[in-house]
GROMACS .gro file of C-alpha atoms in nm:
model
  392
    1MET     CA    1  20.692  35.829   7.837
    2MET     CA    2  20.605  36.117   7.586
    3GLU     CA    3  20.374  36.125   7.346
    4GLN     CA    4  20.652  36.209   7.081
    5GLU     CA    5  20.829  35.892   7.195
    6ARG     CA    6  20.558  35.668   7.148
    7VAL     CA    7  20.455  35.813   6.804
    8GLU     CA    8  20.804  35.769   6.658
    9LEU     CA    9  20.819  35.433   6.802
   10TRP     CA   10  20.491  35.327   6.626
   11GLN     CA   11  20.598  35.459   6.324
   12ALA     CA   12  20.929  35.279   6.261
   13GLU     CA   13  20.818  35.008   6.060
   14ASP     CA   14  21.113  34.769   6.111
   15ILE     CA   15  21.277  34.595   6.427
   16ALA     CA   16  21.620  34.803   6.321
   17GLY     CA   17  21.404  35.114   6.270
   18LYS     CA   18  21.225  35.041   6.618
   19LEU     CA   19  21.529  34.980   6.833
   20ALA     CA   20  21.720  35.298   6.684
   21VAL     CA   21  21.418  35.518   6.818
   22VAL     CA   22  21.457  35.356   7.163
   23GLN     CA   23  21.829  35.389   7.191
   24ARG     CA   24  21.834  35.717   7.054
   25TYR     CA   25  21.551  35.841   7.363
   26THR     CA   26  21.718  35.635   7.610
   27GLY     CA   27  22.076  35.532   7.559
   28LEU     CA   28  22.000  35.194   7.592
   29GLU     CA   29  22.206  34.948   7.361
   30LEU     CA   30  21.962  34.722   7.270
   31LEU     CA   31  21.927  34.330   7.072
   32THR     CA   32  21.639  34.154   6.939
   33LEU     CA   33  21.690  33.798   6.922
   34ASP     CA   34  21.420  33.528   6.740
   35ASN     CA   35  21.308  33.192   6.918
   36LEU     CA   36  21.584  33.006   6.756
   37GLY     CA   37  21.879  33.265   6.890
   38ASP     CA   38  21.903  33.456   6.564
   39LEU     CA   39  21.968  33.795   6.544
   40GLN     CA   40  21.698  33.990   6.442
   41GLY     CA   41  21.816  34.343   6.510
   42LYS     CA   42  22.107  34.546   6.743
   43THR     CA   43  22.209  34.860   6.807
   44ILE     CA   44  22.581  34.961   6.685
   45GLY     CA   45  22.702  34.955   7.086
   46PHE     CA   46  22.570  34.643   7.182
   47ARG     CA   47  22.875  34.471   7.353
   48GLU     CA   48  23.026  34.189   7.124
   49GLU     CA   49  23.084  33.959   7.434
   50SER     CA   50  22.739  34.008   7.557
   51PHE     CA   51  22.578  33.901   7.217
   52SER     CA   52  22.847  33.589   7.233
   53ALA     CA   53  22.755  33.501   7.606
   54LEU     CA   54  22.377  33.497   7.467
   55ARG     CA   55  22.463  33.282   7.139
   56ARG     CA   56  22.645  33.034   7.377
   57ASN     CA   57  22.361  33.008   7.635
   58LEU     CA   58  22.033  32.988   7.450
   59GLN     CA   59  21.895  32.665   7.628
   60ALA     CA   60  21.936  32.915   7.970
   61LEU     CA   61  21.756  33.175   7.773
   62HIS     CA   62  21.467  32.889   7.680
   63LYS     CA   63  21.475  32.789   8.034
   64ASN     CA   64  21.434  33.160   8.179
   65ASP     CA   65  21.759  33.127   8.344
   66PHE     CA   66  21.895  33.459   8.341
   67SER     CA   67  22.134  33.426   8.604
   68LEU     CA   68  22.429  33.353   8.341
   69PHE     CA   69  22.367  33.721   8.189
   70ALA     CA   70  22.463  33.952   8.431
   71GLY     CA   71  22.443  34.313   8.340
   72LEU     CA   72  22.161  34.270   8.071
   73THR     CA   73  21.815  34.303   8.104
   74ILE     CA   74  21.609  34.034   7.906
   75ILE     CA   75  21.229  34.044   7.820
   76PRO     CA   76  21.113  33.721   7.660
   77LEU     CA   77  20.859  33.799   7.360
   78THR     CA   78  20.562  33.591   7.403
   79ILE     CA   79  20.247  33.598   7.227
   80ASN     CA   80  19.967  33.335   7.313
   81GLY     CA   81  20.223  33.124   7.527
   82GLN     CA   82  20.428  33.102   7.235
   83LEU     CA   83  20.797  33.243   7.244
   84ARG     CA   84  20.899  33.444   6.932
   85GLY     CA   85  21.189  33.570   7.098
   86TRP     CA   86  21.384  33.804   7.337
   87LEU     CA   87  21.430  34.185   7.387
   88ILE     CA   88  21.769  34.231   7.539
   89ALA     CA   89  21.917  34.592   7.683
   90ASP     CA   90  22.291  34.586   7.750
   91SER     CA   91  22.243  34.735   8.101
   92PRO     CA   92  22.132  34.629   8.441
   93GLU     CA   93  21.700  34.695   8.496
   94GLN     CA   94  21.814  34.887   8.830
   95ASP     CA   95  22.010  35.117   8.637
   96MET     CA   96  21.730  35.234   8.410
   97THR     CA   97  21.546  35.544   8.473
   98GLU     CA   98  21.163  35.495   8.489
   99SER     CA   99  21.142  35.678   8.156
  100ALA     CA  100  21.385  35.431   7.997
  101ASP     CA  101  21.233  35.143   8.147
  102CYS     CA  102  20.884  35.233   8.031
  103LEU     CA  103  20.986  35.308   7.648
  104PHE     CA  104  21.207  34.977   7.681
  105ARG     CA  105  20.891  34.789   7.770
  106GLU     CA  106  20.676  34.930   7.504
  107LEU     CA  107  20.918  34.817   7.261
  108ALA     CA  108  20.904  34.461   7.377
  109GLN     CA  109  20.531  34.510   7.332
  110GLN     CA  110  20.550  34.596   6.996
  111LEU     CA  111  20.829  34.366   6.894
  112LYS     CA  112  20.590  34.088   7.009
  113PHE     CA  113  20.339  34.188   6.731
  114LEU     CA  114  20.644  34.227   6.489
  115LEU     CA  115  20.802  33.920   6.543
  116TRP     CA  116  20.464  33.709   6.525
  117HIS     CA  117  20.371  33.916   6.181
  118GLU     CA  118  20.712  33.817   6.030
  119ALA     CA  119  20.692  33.474   6.149
  120LYS     CA  120  20.353  33.420   5.985
  121ILE     CA  121  20.496  33.565   5.636
  122ARG     CA  122  20.797  33.310   5.679
  123GLU     CA  123  20.564  33.005   5.773
  124VAL     CA  124  20.365  33.104   5.425
  125GLU     CA  125  20.692  33.122   5.233
  126LYS     CA  126  20.834  32.836   5.374
  127LYS     CA  127  20.527  32.614   5.288
  128HIS     CA  128  20.544  32.717   4.937
  129ARG     CA  129  20.918  32.664   4.896
  130GLU     CA  130  20.915  32.331   5.099
  131GLN     CA  131  20.656  32.174   4.841
  132PHE     CA  132  20.859  32.328   4.545
  133LEU     CA  133  21.175  32.152   4.684
  134TYR     CA  134  20.951  31.824   4.792
  135ASP     CA  135  20.849  31.801   4.417
  136ILE     CA  136  21.222  31.814   4.323
  137LEU     CA  137  21.329  31.539   4.553
  138TYR     CA  138  21.046  31.312   4.491
  139HIS     CA  139  21.049  31.414   4.085
  140ASN     CA  140  20.669  31.511   4.108
  141PHE     CA  141  20.697  31.738   3.788
  142ALA     CA  142  20.681  31.665   3.424
  143SER     CA  143  20.928  31.945   3.284
  144SER     CA  144  21.297  32.022   3.386
  145GLU     CA  145  21.271  32.335   3.204
  146GLU     CA  146  20.962  32.422   3.407
  147VAL     CA  147  21.141  32.356   3.753
  148ILE     CA  148  21.478  32.549   3.642
  149ARG     CA  149  21.254  32.851   3.582
  150LEU     CA  150  21.045  32.807   3.897
  151GLY     CA  151  21.374  32.760   4.090
  152ARG     CA  152  21.468  33.118   3.982
  153LEU     CA  153  21.217  33.273   4.191
  154TRP     CA  154  21.374  33.082   4.481
  155ASN     CA  155  21.739  33.210   4.377
  156MET     CA  156  21.816  32.851   4.264
  157ARG     CA  157  22.000  32.753   3.944
  158LEU     CA  158  21.863  32.407   3.898
  159ASP     CA  159  22.047  32.427   3.550
  160LYS     CA  160  22.373  32.355   3.742
  161PRO     CA  161  22.488  32.004   3.909
  162HIS     CA  162  22.343  31.955   4.279
  163HIS     CA  163  22.499  31.762   4.545
  164VAL     CA  164  22.238  31.589   4.788
  165VAL     CA  165  22.309  31.514   5.138
  166VAL     CA  166  22.073  31.395   5.439
  167VAL     CA  167  22.156  31.461   5.811
  168GLU     CA  168  21.976  31.268   6.095
  169PHE     CA  169  21.988  31.236   6.454
  170ASP     CA  170  22.169  30.875   6.580
  171HIS     CA  171  21.912  30.791   6.852
  172PRO     CA  172  21.511  30.817   6.862
  173LEU     CA  173  21.370  31.120   7.026
  174ASP     CA  174  20.991  31.283   7.096
  175VAL     CA  175  20.859  31.453   6.811
  176ASP     CA  176  20.870  31.808   6.996
  177LYS     CA  177  21.222  31.735   7.086
  178HIS     CA  178  21.308  31.611   6.723
  179VAL     CA  179  21.198  31.894   6.564
  180GLN     CA  180  21.325  32.178   6.793
  181LEU     CA  181  21.652  32.007   6.755
  182LEU     CA  182  21.650  31.986   6.366
  183ALA     CA  183  21.560  32.381   6.347
  184GLU     CA  184  21.883  32.413   6.575
  185LEU     CA  185  22.069  32.206   6.349
  186ASP     CA  186  21.929  32.385   6.024
  187ARG     CA  187  22.040  32.709   6.145
  188GLU     CA  188  22.426  32.604   6.250
  189TRP     CA  189  22.447  32.407   5.939
  190MET     CA  190  22.320  32.704   5.689
  191ARG     CA  191  22.541  32.903   5.888
  192VAL     CA  192  22.854  32.698   5.817
  193LEU     CA  193  22.780  32.605   5.466
  194SER     CA  194  22.693  32.912   5.331
  195ALA     CA  195  23.055  32.998   5.369
  196ARG     CA  196  23.166  32.717   5.157
  197PHE     CA  197  22.901  32.690   4.886
  198VAL     CA  198  22.659  32.870   4.669
  199GLN     CA  199  22.309  32.908   4.781
  200PRO     CA  200  22.315  32.617   4.996
  201VAL     CA  201  21.932  32.481   5.003
  202LEU     CA  202  21.851  32.327   5.360
  203MET     CA  203  21.502  32.152   5.414
  204LEU     CA  204  21.319  31.968   5.710
  205LEU     CA  205  21.182  31.670   5.586
  206ARG     CA  206  21.063  31.346   5.785
  207MET     CA  207  21.263  31.400   6.048
  208GLN     CA  208  21.585  31.478   5.870
  209LEU     CA  209  21.755  31.756   5.745
  210VAL     CA  210  21.828  31.734   5.364
  211ILE     CA  211  22.097  31.964   5.228
  212PHE     CA  212  22.122  32.045   4.839
  213PHE     CA  213  22.379  32.279   4.707
  214GLU     CA  214  22.499  32.381   4.359
  215ASP     CA  215  22.871  32.259   4.266
  216ASP     CA  216  23.006  32.551   4.045
  217ARG     CA  217  23.341  32.403   4.033
  218LYS     CA  218  23.506  32.245   3.702
  219PRO     CA  219  23.581  31.971   3.731
  220ALA     CA  220  23.296  31.918   4.006
  221ARG     CA  221  23.373  31.804   4.358
  222SER     CA  222  23.433  31.418   4.430
  223GLN     CA  223  23.253  31.257   4.708
  224SER     CA  224  23.531  31.255   4.919
  225GLU     CA  225  23.603  31.621   4.890
  226VAL     CA  226  23.222  31.668   4.974
  227ALA     CA  227  23.280  31.439   5.269
  228ALA     CA  228  23.573  31.619   5.391
  229ILE     CA  229  23.393  31.949   5.398
  230MET     CA  230  23.085  31.792   5.581
  231ALA     CA  231  23.329  31.690   5.840
  232ASP     CA  232  23.478  32.017   5.878
  233ALA     CA  233  23.110  32.148   5.912
  234MET     CA  234  23.029  31.899   6.148
  235ALA     CA  235  23.294  31.982   6.353
  236LYS     CA  236  23.227  32.327   6.375
  237VAL     CA  237  22.860  32.281   6.465
  238LYS     CA  238  23.003  32.067   6.713
  239GLU     CA  239  23.215  32.348   6.845
  240ASP     CA  240  22.972  32.595   6.827
  241PHE     CA  241  22.664  32.397   7.002
  242PRO     CA  242  22.848  32.134   7.193
  243THR     CA  243  22.483  32.023   7.354
  244ILE     CA  244  22.372  31.867   6.995
  245LEU     CA  245  22.311  31.504   7.048
  246PRO     CA  246  22.484  31.252   6.772
  247PHE     CA  247  22.411  31.264   6.438
  248SER     CA  248  22.518  31.125   6.082
  249VAL     CA  249  22.562  31.244   5.733
  250GLY     CA  250  22.471  31.056   5.421
  251ILE     CA  251  22.600  31.181   5.065
  252GLY     CA  252  22.446  31.073   4.731
  253ARG     CA  253  22.643  31.089   4.424
  254LEU     CA  254  22.678  31.403   4.206
  255HIS     CA  255  22.397  31.367   3.902
  256TYR     CA  256  22.384  31.653   3.649
  257SER     CA  257  22.032  31.669   3.558
  258VAL     CA  258  21.757  31.831   3.796
  259SER     CA  259  21.550  31.516   3.687
  260GLU     CA  260  21.837  31.320   3.863
  261ILE     CA  261  21.856  31.505   4.208
  262CYS     CA  262  21.578  31.268   4.339
  263ARG     CA  263  21.810  30.990   4.247
  264SER     CA  264  22.106  31.127   4.446
  265PHE     CA  265  21.874  31.196   4.757
  266GLN     CA  266  21.755  30.804   4.769
  267GLU     CA  267  22.139  30.767   4.762
  268ALA     CA  268  22.209  30.979   5.045
  269ARG     CA  269  21.912  30.837   5.230
  270GLN     CA  270  22.058  30.504   5.195
  271ALA     CA  271  22.416  30.611   5.272
  272LEU     CA  272  22.288  30.733   5.606
  273SER     CA  273  22.109  30.411   5.681
  274LEU     CA  274  22.397  30.156   5.555
  275GLY     CA  275  22.644  30.388   5.698
  276ARG     CA  276  22.522  30.315   6.065
  277PHE     CA  277  22.626  29.945   5.995
  278ARG     CA  278  22.985  30.073   6.020
  279GLN     CA  279  22.975  30.351   6.236
  280PRO     CA  280  22.638  30.399   6.438
  281GLU     CA  281  22.709  30.733   6.569
  282ASN     CA  282  22.835  31.051   6.408
  283GLY     CA  283  22.942  30.900   6.078
  284ILE     CA  284  22.963  31.041   5.742
  285THR     CA  285  22.915  30.803   5.453
  286CYS     CA  286  22.936  30.863   5.084
  287TYR     CA  287  22.713  30.631   4.864
  288GLU     CA  288  22.974  30.535   4.622
  289ASP     CA  289  23.174  30.386   4.920
  290LEU     CA  290  22.914  30.144   5.049
  291GLY     CA  291  23.059  29.858   4.845
  292VAL     CA  292  22.898  29.514   4.932
  293LEU     CA  293  22.657  29.674   5.172
  294LYS     CA  294  22.454  29.781   4.896
  295LEU     CA  295  22.378  29.423   4.770
  296LEU     CA  296  22.355  29.275   5.144
  297SER     CA  297  22.091  29.537   5.204
  298HIS     CA  298  21.853  29.393   4.978
  299ILE     CA  299  21.908  29.052   5.121
  300ARG     CA  300  21.632  28.901   5.392
  301THR     CA  301  21.808  28.888   5.762
  302GLU     CA  302  21.747  28.530   5.794
  303GLU     CA  303  21.952  28.441   5.488
  304LEU     CA  304  22.228  28.682   5.624
  305ASP     CA  305  22.240  28.475   5.935
  306ASP     CA  306  22.258  28.176   5.786
  307PHE     CA  307  22.530  28.268   5.582
  308THR     CA  308  22.761  28.445   5.877
  309GLN     CA  309  22.685  28.116   6.069
  310GLU     CA  310  22.786  27.882   5.804
  311THR     CA  311  23.124  28.086   5.740
  312LEU     CA  312  23.205  28.204   6.088
  313GLU     CA  313  23.053  27.995   6.322
  314ALA     CA  314  23.388  27.789   6.416
  315LEU     CA  315  23.556  28.147   6.483
  316MET     CA  316  23.233  28.231   6.687
  317ALA     CA  317  23.263  27.895   6.879
  318TYR     CA  318  23.611  27.930   6.972
  319ASP     CA  319  23.581  28.312   7.097
  320ASP     CA  320  23.297  28.164   7.344
  321HIS     CA  321  23.482  27.897   7.454
  322ASN     CA  322  23.797  28.073   7.497
  323GLY     CA  323  23.734  28.408   7.598
  324THR     CA  324  23.923  28.574   7.313
  325GLU     CA  325  23.823  28.817   7.013
  326LEU     CA  326  23.940  28.672   6.748
  327LEU     CA  327  23.621  28.758   6.515
  328ARG     CA  328  23.652  29.139   6.593
  329THR     CA  329  24.009  29.125   6.515
  330LEU     CA  330  23.892  28.983   6.196
  331GLU     CA  331  23.651  29.253   6.112
  332ILE     CA  332  23.877  29.553   6.223
  333TYR     CA  333  24.166  29.412   5.994
  334PHE     CA  334  23.911  29.389   5.681
  335GLN     CA  335  23.765  29.748   5.818
  336GLU     CA  336  24.102  29.891   5.795
  337ASN     CA  337  24.198  29.773   5.421
  338GLU     CA  338  24.403  29.472   5.572
  339SER     CA  339  24.670  29.722   5.679
  340LEU     CA  340  24.841  29.536   5.972
  341THR     CA  341  24.970  29.895   6.125
  342LEU     CA  342  24.609  30.048   6.142
  343ALA     CA  343  24.416  29.752   6.257
  344ALA     CA  344  24.703  29.688   6.506
  345GLU     CA  345  24.662  30.063   6.642
  346LYS     CA  346  24.252  30.025   6.660
  347LEU     CA  347  24.302  29.715   6.847
  348PHE     CA  348  24.607  29.837   7.069
  349ILE     CA  349  24.816  29.573   6.994
  350HIS     CA  350  25.172  29.520   6.835
  351ALA     CA  351  25.167  29.465   6.462
  352ASN     CA  352  25.315  29.099   6.538
  353THR     CA  353  25.069  29.021   6.782
  354LEU     CA  354  24.813  29.101   6.505
  355ARG     CA  355  25.004  28.876   6.259
  356ASN     CA  356  24.982  28.586   6.534
  357ARG     CA  357  24.623  28.650   6.558
  358LEU     CA  358  24.544  28.617   6.177
  359LYS     CA  359  24.763  28.268   6.189
  360LYS     CA  360  24.536  28.136   6.468
  361ILE     CA  361  24.249  28.249   6.263
  362GLU     CA  362  24.335  28.065   5.960
  363SER     CA  363  24.411  27.792   6.150
  364ILE     CA  364  24.080  27.768   6.336
  365LEU     CA  365  23.903  27.828   6.013
  366GLY     CA  366  24.100  27.595   5.792
  367THR     CA  367  24.205  27.846   5.526
  368GLU     CA  368  24.427  28.108   5.375
  369LEU     CA  369  24.298  28.444   5.405
  370ASN     CA  370  24.554  28.573   5.086
  371GLN     CA  371  24.308  28.360   4.863
  372VAL     CA  372  24.086  28.564   4.671
  373ASP     CA  373  23.760  28.382   4.685
  374VAL     CA  374  23.821  28.321   5.053
  375LYS     CA  375  23.920  28.648   5.143
  376VAL     CA  376  23.594  28.796   4.942
  377ARG     CA  377  23.396  28.532   5.148
  378PHE     CA  378  23.503  28.613   5.503
  379TYR     CA  379  23.461  28.973   5.411
  380VAL     CA  380  23.130  28.978   5.297
  381ALA     CA  381  23.048  28.751   5.604
  382CYS     CA  382  23.180  29.013   5.852
  383GLN     CA  383  22.972  29.298   5.658
  384ALA     CA  384  22.672  29.088   5.685
  385LEU     CA  385  22.748  29.022   6.050
  386ARG     CA  386  22.740  29.424   6.097
  387ILE     CA  387  22.381  29.451   5.939
  388ILE     CA  388  22.234  29.158   6.149
  389ARG     CA  389  22.365  29.352   6.456
  390GLN     CA  390  22.171  29.657   6.376
  391THR     CA  391  21.849  29.461   6.303
  392MET     CA  392  21.858  29.249   6.616
   0.00000   0.00000   0.00000
């Protein structure tokens, strides 16, 4: 490697500049990713199909399994055993000249330091930003005006109404794996939501991903509209990141004051938690749709169990003795808002068969479900049963 090349490489101040120097002297098309797979720099001629293959197979990169990337030369950028990213040339290593290979590897050494330095700066910024967000979510401030003013420094318009969404994986994970997957989920959701909302804010907090975003529409979006957007975003994330583990979403109500963001946050967390009583995995629950579950969640499990046994005991006993699923039929019937068509589809039976089952249920219970007070009692019992099953 000539001294002039080395000097120019050192003089280039950022990643794009360093890649351009090496590309000019070697003809190599280059790309740099950080340890989450986010693009940090790319020369114009780097093939899009190569870039897509790298993004699709991040797990292989993390495992140093480069067999999927034929035609590329990949150098992991590691400092003190910590992976900071990868430098990739869109060319097989054997096709490089000795001088090109030498400059390519010198570039890798410089990028290690540059990525480490930038990561440290981001960590400091992230720490201060997350403390500010934490104070908002837990209302640790004396003046709304001061918070709104500080928010402008982070490019946040906190004088506008904000929705709050909480995302959490559905099954326990070890801490390191949990943090890594949440960081990947953070990246994917930011990419999807940025195309839909003004300045979405994402924050990792206590093994959950908290999202809040300004609603710039008039009238503001309803919770059902936000839920539809979240469902679309969830589908997009799962399409682009098929190995992602099951996760659920809770959505708080829209409040119009920055002082009430904390309230929406708590509502989103409650919606997430109680929503699993309805759908244990991959659920999206709005706080306003929780209904009677909000009340039942504050009652001791022992009292709920006594109520369900008292109300549904005859049906449970009949199912146990006859091997039937009449209790599940009743639960699905209520779950589908008493729609014979939808409930029958979910049970994989004909609507007439469902009618006969409901008549049998009424016979066993000694009552008629078309009476409002009776219907409410058995509906509440079925909801309570969900809570009991989840807490057992």
